[in-house]
Short mmCIF file of C-alpha atoms in Angstrom, two decimals:
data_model
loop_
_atom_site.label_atom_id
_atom_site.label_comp_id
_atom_site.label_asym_id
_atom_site.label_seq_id
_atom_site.Cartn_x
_atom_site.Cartn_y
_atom_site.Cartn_z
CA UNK I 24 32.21 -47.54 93.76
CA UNK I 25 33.40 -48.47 90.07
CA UNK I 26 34.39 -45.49 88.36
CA UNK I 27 34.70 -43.05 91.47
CA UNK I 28 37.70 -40.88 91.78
CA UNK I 29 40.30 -42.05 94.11
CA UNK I 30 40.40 -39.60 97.34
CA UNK I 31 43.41 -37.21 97.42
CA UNK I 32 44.11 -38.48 99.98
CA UNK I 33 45.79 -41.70 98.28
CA UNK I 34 46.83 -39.88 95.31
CA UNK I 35 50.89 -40.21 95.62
CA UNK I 36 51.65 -37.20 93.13
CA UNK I 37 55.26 -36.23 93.92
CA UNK I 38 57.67 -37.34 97.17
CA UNK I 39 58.34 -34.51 98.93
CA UNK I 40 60.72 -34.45 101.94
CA UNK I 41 58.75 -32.58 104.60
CA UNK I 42 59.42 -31.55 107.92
CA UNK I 43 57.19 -30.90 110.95
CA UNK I 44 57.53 -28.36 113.51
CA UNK I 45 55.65 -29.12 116.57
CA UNK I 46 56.18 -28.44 119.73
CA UNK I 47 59.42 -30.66 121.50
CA UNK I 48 59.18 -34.47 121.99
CA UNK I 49 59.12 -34.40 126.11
CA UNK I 50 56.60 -36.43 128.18
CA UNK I 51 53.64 -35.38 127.38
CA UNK I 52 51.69 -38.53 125.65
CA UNK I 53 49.26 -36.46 123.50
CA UNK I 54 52.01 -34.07 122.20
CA UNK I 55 54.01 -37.10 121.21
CA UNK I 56 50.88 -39.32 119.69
CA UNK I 57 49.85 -35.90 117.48
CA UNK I 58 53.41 -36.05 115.91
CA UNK I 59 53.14 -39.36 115.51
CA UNK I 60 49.78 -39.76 113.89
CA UNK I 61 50.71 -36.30 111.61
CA UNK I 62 54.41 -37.88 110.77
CA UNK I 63 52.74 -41.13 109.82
CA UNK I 64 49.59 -39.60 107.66
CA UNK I 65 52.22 -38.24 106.07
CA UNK I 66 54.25 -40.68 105.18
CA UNK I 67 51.27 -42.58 104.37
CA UNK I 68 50.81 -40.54 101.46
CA UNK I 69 54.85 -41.06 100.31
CA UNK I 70 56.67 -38.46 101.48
CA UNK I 71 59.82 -38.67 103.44
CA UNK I 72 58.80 -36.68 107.01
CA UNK I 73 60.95 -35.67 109.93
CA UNK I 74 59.38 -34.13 113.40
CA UNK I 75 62.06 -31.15 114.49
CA UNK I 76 63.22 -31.57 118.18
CA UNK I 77 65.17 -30.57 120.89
CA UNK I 78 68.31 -32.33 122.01
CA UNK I 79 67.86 -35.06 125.24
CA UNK I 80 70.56 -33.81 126.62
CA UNK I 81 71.43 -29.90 127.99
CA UNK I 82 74.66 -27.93 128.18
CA UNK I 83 75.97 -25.86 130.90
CA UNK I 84 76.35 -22.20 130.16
CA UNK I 85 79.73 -20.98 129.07
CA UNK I 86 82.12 -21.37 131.77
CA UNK I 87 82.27 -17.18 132.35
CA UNK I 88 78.36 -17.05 132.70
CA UNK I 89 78.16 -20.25 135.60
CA UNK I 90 78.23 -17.46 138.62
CA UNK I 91 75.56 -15.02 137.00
CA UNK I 92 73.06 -17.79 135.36
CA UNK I 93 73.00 -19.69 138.81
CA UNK I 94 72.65 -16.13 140.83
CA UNK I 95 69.63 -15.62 138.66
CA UNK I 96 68.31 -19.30 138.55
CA UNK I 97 68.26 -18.85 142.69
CA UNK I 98 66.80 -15.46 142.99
CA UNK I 99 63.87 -16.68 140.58
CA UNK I 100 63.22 -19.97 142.75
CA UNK I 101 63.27 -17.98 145.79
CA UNK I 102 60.45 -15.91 143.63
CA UNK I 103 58.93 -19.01 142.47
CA UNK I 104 59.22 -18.65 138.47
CA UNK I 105 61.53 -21.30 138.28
CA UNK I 106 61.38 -25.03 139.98
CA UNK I 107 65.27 -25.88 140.07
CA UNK I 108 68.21 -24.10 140.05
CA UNK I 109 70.54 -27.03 138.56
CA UNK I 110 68.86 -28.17 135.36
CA UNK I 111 71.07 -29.40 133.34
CA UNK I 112 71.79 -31.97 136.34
CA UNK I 113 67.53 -32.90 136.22
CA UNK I 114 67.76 -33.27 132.59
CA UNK I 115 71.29 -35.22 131.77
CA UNK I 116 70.31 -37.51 134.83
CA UNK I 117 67.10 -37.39 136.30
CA UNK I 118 64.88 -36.98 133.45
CA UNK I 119 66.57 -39.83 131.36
CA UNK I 120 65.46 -42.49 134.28
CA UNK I 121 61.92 -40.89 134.53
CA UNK I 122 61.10 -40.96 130.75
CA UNK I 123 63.13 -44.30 129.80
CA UNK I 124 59.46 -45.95 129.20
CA UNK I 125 58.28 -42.85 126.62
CA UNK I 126 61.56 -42.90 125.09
CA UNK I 127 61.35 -46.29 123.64
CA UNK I 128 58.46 -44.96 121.44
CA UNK I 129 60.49 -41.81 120.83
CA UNK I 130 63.29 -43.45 119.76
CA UNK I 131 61.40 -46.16 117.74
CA UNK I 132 58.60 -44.43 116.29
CA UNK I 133 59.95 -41.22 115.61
CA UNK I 134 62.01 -39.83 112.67
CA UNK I 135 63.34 -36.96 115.18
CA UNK I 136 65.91 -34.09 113.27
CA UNK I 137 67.32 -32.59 116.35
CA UNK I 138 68.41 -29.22 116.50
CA UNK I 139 69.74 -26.79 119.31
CA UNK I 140 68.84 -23.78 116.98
CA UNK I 141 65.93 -23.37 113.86
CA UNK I 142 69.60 -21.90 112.46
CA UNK I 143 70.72 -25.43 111.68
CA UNK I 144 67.73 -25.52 109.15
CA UNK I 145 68.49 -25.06 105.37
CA UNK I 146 65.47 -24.39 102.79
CA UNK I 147 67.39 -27.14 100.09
CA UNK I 148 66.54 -29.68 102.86
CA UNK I 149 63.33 -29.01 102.69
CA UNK I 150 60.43 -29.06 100.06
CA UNK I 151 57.81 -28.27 102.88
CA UNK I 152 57.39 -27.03 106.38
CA UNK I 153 54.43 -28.29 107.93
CA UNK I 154 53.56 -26.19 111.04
CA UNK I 155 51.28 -27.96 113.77
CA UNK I 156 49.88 -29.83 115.79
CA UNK I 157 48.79 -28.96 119.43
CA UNK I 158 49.53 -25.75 121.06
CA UNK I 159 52.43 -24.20 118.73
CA UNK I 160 51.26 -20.85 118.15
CA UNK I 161 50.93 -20.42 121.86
CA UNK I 162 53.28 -18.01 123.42
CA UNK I 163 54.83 -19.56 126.21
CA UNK I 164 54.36 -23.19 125.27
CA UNK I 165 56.69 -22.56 122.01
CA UNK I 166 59.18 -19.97 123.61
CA UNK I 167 59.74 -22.35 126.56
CA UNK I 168 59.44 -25.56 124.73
CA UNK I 169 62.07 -24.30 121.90
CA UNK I 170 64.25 -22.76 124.34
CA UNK I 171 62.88 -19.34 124.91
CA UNK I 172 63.27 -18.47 121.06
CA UNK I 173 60.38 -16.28 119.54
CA UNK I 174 57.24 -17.23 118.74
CA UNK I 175 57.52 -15.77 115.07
CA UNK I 176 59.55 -19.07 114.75
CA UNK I 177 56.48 -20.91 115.36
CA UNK I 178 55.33 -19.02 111.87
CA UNK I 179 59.02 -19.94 110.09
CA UNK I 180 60.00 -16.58 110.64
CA UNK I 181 63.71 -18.69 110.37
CA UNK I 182 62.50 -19.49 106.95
CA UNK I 183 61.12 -16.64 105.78
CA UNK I 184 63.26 -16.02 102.06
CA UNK I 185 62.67 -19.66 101.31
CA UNK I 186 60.67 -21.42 98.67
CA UNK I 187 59.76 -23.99 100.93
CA UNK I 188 55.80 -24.94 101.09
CA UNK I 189 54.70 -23.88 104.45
CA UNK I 190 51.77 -25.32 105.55
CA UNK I 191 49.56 -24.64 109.35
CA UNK I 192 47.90 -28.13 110.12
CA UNK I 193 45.59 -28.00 113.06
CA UNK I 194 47.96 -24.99 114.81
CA UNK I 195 46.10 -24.31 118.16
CA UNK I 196 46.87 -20.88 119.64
CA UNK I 197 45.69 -22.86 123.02
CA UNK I 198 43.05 -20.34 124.17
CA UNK I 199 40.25 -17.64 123.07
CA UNK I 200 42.90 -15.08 124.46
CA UNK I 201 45.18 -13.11 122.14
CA UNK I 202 48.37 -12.95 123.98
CA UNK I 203 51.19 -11.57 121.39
CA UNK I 204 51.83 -7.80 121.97
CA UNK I 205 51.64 -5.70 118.78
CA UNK I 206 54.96 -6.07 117.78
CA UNK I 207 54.72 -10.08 117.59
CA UNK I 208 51.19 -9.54 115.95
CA UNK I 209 52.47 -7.61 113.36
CA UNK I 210 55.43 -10.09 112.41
CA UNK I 211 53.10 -13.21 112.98
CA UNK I 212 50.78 -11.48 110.78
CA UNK I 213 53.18 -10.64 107.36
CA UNK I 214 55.03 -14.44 108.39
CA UNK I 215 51.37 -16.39 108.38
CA UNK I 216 50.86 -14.31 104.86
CA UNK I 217 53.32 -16.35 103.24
CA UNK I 218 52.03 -19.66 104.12
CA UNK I 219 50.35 -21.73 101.53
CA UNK I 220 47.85 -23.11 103.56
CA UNK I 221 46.38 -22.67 106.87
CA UNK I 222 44.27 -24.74 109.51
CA UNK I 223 43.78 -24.82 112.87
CA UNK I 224 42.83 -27.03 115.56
CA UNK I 225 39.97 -24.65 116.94
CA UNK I 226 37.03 -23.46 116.07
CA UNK I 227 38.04 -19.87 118.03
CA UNK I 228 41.41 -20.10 116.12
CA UNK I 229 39.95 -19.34 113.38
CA UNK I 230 38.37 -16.32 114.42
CA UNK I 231 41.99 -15.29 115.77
CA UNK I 232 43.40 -15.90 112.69
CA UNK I 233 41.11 -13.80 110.70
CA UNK I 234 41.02 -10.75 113.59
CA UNK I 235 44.67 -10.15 114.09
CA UNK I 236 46.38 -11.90 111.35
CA UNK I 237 44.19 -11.08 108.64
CA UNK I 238 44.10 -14.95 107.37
CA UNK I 239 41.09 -17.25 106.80
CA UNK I 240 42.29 -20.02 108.30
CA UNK I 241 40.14 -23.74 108.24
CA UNK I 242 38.90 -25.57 110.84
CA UNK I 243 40.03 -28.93 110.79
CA UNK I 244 40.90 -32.38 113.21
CA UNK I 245 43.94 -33.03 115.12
CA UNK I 246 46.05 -35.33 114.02
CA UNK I 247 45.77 -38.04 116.49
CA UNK I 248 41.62 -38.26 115.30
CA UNK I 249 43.12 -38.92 111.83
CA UNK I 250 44.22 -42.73 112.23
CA UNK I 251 41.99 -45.24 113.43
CA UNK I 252 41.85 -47.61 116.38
CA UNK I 253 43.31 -49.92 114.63
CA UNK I 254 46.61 -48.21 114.37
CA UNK I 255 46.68 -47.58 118.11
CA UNK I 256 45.91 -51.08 119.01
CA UNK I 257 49.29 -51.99 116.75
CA UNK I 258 50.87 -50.25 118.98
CA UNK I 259 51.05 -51.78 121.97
CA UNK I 260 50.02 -55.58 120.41
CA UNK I 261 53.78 -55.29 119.11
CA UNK I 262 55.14 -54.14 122.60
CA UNK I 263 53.35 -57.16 124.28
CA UNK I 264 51.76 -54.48 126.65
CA UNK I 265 49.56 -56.12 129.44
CA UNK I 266 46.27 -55.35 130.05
CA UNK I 267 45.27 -52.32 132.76
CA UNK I 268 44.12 -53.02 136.16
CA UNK I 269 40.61 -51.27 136.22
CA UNK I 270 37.62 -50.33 134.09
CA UNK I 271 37.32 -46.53 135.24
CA UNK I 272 40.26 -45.03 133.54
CA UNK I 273 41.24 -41.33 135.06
CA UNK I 274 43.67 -39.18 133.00
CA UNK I 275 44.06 -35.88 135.25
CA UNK I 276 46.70 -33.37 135.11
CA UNK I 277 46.00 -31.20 137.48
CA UNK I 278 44.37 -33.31 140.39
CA UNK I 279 42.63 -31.74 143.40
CA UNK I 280 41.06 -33.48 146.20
CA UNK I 281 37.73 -32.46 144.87
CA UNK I 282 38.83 -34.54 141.54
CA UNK I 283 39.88 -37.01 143.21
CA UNK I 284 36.45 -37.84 145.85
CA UNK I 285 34.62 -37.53 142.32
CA UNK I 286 36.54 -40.46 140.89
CA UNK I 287 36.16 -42.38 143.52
CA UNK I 288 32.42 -41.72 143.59
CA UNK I 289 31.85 -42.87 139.97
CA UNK I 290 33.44 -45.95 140.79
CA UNK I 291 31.41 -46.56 143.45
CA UNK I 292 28.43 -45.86 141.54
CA UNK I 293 29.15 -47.45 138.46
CA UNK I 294 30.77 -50.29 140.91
CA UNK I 295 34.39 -49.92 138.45
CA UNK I 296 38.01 -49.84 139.33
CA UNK I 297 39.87 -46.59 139.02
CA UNK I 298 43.21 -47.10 137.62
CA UNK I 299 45.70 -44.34 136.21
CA UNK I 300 48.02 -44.17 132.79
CA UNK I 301 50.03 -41.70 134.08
CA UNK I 302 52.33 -41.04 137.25
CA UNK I 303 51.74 -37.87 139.39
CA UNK I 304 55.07 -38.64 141.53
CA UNK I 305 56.62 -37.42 138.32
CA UNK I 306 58.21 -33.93 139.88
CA UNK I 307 57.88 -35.21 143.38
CA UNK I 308 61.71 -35.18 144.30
CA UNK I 309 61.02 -36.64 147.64
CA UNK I 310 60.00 -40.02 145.87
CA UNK I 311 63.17 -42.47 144.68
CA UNK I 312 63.57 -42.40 140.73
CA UNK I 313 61.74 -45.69 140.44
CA UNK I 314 59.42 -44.32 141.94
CA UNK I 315 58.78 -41.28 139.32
CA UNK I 316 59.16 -43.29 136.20
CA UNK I 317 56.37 -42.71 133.74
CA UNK I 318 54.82 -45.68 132.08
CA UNK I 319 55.06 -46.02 128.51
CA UNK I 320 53.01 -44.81 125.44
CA UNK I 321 51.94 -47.89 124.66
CA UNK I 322 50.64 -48.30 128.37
CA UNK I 323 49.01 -45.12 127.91
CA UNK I 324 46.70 -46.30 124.71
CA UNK I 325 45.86 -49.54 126.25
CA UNK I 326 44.15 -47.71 129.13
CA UNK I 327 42.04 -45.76 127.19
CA UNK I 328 41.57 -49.27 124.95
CA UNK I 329 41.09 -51.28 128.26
CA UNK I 330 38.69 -48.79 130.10
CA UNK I 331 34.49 -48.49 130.45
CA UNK I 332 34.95 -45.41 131.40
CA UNK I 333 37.36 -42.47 131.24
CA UNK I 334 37.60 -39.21 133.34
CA UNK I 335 39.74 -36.66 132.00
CA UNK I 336 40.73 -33.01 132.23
CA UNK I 337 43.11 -33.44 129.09
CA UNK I 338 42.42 -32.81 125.37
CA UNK I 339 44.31 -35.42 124.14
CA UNK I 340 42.58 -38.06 126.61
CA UNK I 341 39.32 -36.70 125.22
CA UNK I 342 39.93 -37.19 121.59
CA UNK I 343 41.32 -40.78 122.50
CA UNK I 344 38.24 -41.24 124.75
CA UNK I 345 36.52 -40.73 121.29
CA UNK I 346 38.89 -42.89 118.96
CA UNK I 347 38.24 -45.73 121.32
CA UNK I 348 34.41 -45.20 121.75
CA UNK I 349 34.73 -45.05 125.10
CA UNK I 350 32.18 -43.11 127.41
CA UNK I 351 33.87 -40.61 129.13
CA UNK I 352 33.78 -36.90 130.52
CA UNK I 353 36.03 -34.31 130.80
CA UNK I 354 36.36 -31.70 133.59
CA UNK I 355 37.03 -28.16 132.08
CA UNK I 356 40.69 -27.05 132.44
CA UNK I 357 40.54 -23.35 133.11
CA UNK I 358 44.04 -22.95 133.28
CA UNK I 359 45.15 -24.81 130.59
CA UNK I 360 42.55 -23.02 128.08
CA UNK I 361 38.60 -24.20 127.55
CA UNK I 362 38.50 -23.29 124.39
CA UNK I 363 40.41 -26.97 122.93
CA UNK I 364 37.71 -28.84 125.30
CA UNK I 365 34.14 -26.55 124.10
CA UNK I 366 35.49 -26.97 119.86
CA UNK I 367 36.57 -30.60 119.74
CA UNK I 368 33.39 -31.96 121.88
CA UNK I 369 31.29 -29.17 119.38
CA UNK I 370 32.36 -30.94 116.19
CA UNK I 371 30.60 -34.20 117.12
CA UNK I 372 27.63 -32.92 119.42
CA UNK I 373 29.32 -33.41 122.77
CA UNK I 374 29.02 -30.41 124.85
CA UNK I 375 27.62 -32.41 127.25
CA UNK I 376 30.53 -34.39 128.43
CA UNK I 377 31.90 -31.00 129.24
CA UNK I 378 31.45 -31.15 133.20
CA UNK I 379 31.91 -29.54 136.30
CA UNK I 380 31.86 -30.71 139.83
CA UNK I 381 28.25 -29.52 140.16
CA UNK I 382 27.04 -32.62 137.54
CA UNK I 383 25.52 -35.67 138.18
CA UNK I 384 27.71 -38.02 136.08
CA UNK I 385 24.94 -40.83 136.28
CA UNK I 386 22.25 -38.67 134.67
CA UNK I 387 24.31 -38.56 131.34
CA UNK I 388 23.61 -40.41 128.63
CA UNK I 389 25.55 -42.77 126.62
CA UNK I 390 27.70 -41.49 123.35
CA UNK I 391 25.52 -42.89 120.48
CA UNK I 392 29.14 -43.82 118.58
CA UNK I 393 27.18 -44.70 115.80
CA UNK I 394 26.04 -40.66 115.08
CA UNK I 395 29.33 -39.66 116.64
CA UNK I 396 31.48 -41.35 113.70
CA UNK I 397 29.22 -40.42 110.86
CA UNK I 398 30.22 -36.71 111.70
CA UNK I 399 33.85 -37.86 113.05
CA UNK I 400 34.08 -39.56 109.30
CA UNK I 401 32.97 -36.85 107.01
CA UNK I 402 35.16 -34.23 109.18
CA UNK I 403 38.48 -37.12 109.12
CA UNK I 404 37.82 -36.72 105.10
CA UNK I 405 38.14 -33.34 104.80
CA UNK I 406 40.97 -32.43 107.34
CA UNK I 407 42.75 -35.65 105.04
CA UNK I 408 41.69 -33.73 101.74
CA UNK I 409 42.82 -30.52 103.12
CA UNK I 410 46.22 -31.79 104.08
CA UNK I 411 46.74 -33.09 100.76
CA UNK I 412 45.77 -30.67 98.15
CA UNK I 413 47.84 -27.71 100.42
CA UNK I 414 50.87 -30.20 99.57
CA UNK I 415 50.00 -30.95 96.32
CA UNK I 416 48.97 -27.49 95.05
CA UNK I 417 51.76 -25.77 92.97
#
């Protein structure tokens, strides 16, 4: 309209060199594509971004703690809390083979600043920290993912006497479930005080937020729901990806038989092929290496691009499931937290892809996309305009 004011979202104030802290880079498609689509909003609106990770490679212990950090390594396999006693060995050679395909887009589409320790940060690097997405601010995902640091590290507890900007975008704590003890609630609490700004991904975050860390915190998209099909389908037009085999995409990371005589009674109802994006021989160390490799992120989006129909018990596959305007449902994940599943589908009035095994798939009705995206559109703008006046507010 003549004579409107631009959205904030285009205003290019100031370049500021920012860098994200997200959970590590591995092989999980939606951790990777939320980086991505948050890096490249970003950088859309002129700043200079880079996406903290975590080395490819890992080092042995020193040479005088080999016996003791193998003694323990075996005693907790034998207890099952750990899968392998020789990791270094899985990740300098295994892993590389398995993830070759995901690495491409890594290594192409990411501006990575890897680091062994938050340490190797320095505040004159830095004009802002953004913080976010997916599950950073839960416990175990960041201590394990960053190398059992702390979790106030997911709050820049590292950065604490900067004068960085530090900005949460879409943080998820994961769950409805406080899990710090007092001690980490206490520190989370003064570090999240300093921030600038602060979103998360969930509607329950919010209420987290405001209970134990005594911040209102904003309920806004994640980032992969803030670019458009169109930049997706970019994607893998430039790799020359082919087209999936099927029409009844399932994305499912923790299958069960009972999962798996569902899928293939949607497809014979809804007479579709079943075909998969991802590769469940992944940790299956009786299978050869070719057999294990994962296909590639590009591979990934043109399923969800290629499908009728998607089954999912992944956030990530939901939210894409709704970028595409595909018709889908997604089978609660109990384990991996509800709570991401119940607020995303709430925002746009579908609770009722939420299913269990008890639902008759056939009796749903079909997304009306064109309701869906006037509430997906209005929410995009303001999780944009949020983004951009945190940065640009002095």
């Amino acid at each position: 309209m003549v004579g409107s004011k631009p959205s904030v979202y285009f205003l290019k104030i100031i370049s500021m060199k920012i860098g994200i802290l997200t959970l590590p880079l591995h092989t999980n498609y939606g951790g990777i594509l939320q980086a991505y689509a948050l890096q490249t909003v970003l950088e859309r609106m002129g700043h200079e971004v880079v996406v903290f990770d975590t080395p490819n490679k890992s080092s042995l212990p020193p040479l005088w703690k080999l016996p003791a950090c193998f003694a323990k390594r075996t005693i907790w396999k034998l207890i099952g809390k750990a899968d392998r006693i020789f990791i270094e060995h899985y990740y300098n050679t295994i892993r590389p083979v398995i993830t070759k395909n995901i690495q491409i887009f890594v290594d192409s589409y990411m501006h990575r600043m890897v680091i062994r320790s938050f340490k190797e940060l320095h505040a004159k690097d830095f004009d802002a920290i953004v913080v976010g997405s997916d599950q950073v601010w839960r416990l175990s995902y960041f201590c394990n993912g960053w190398g059992k640091t702390s979790i106030e590290n997911a709050y820049l507890s590292f950065a604490k006497r900067w004068k960085t900007k530090r900005i949460a975008y879409a943080a998820s704590f994961g769950t409805d479930i406080w899990e710090y003890n007092v001690r980490q609630t206490n520190e989370c609490k003064k570090l999240l005080q300093l921030f600038d700004a602060v979103s998360v991904r969930e509607e329950g975050g919010k209420s987290l937020c405001k209970l134990y860390l005594d911040v209102i915190a904003q309920h806004v998209l994640d980032p992969t729901l803030l670019l458009g099909q169109e930049d997706y389908i970019s994607l893998f037009a430039k790799s020359n990806t082919p087209q999936s085999k099927g029409t009844l995409l399932y994305y499912v990371l923790d299958e069960t038989e009972e999962l798996k005589n569902i899928i293939r009674k949607v497809a014979e109802q809804k007479k579709m092929v079943p075909f998969a994006v991802n590769n469940p021989l992944e940790y299956d160390d009786s299978k050869t290496l070719q057999e294990r490799i994962k296909p590639s992120v590009e591979t990934w989006l043109r399923g969800f691009y290629d499908a009728e129909f998607v089954i999912t018990d992944s956030f990530h596959a939901c939210a894409f499931s709704i970028i595409f305007k595909k018709q889908f449902v997604v089978f609660g994940n109990k384990k991996r937290g509800m709570s991401r599943f119940e607020s995303l589908l709430k925002m746009f009035g579908l609770e009722d892809r939420l299913v269990d095994k008890e639902t008759n798939i056939n009796f749903l009705k079909d997304i009306d996309y064109s309701s869906v995206y006037i509430k997906y559109n209005h929410i995009k703008d303001n999780s944009l305009s949020f983004l951009a006046k945190s940065l640009y507010t002095l």
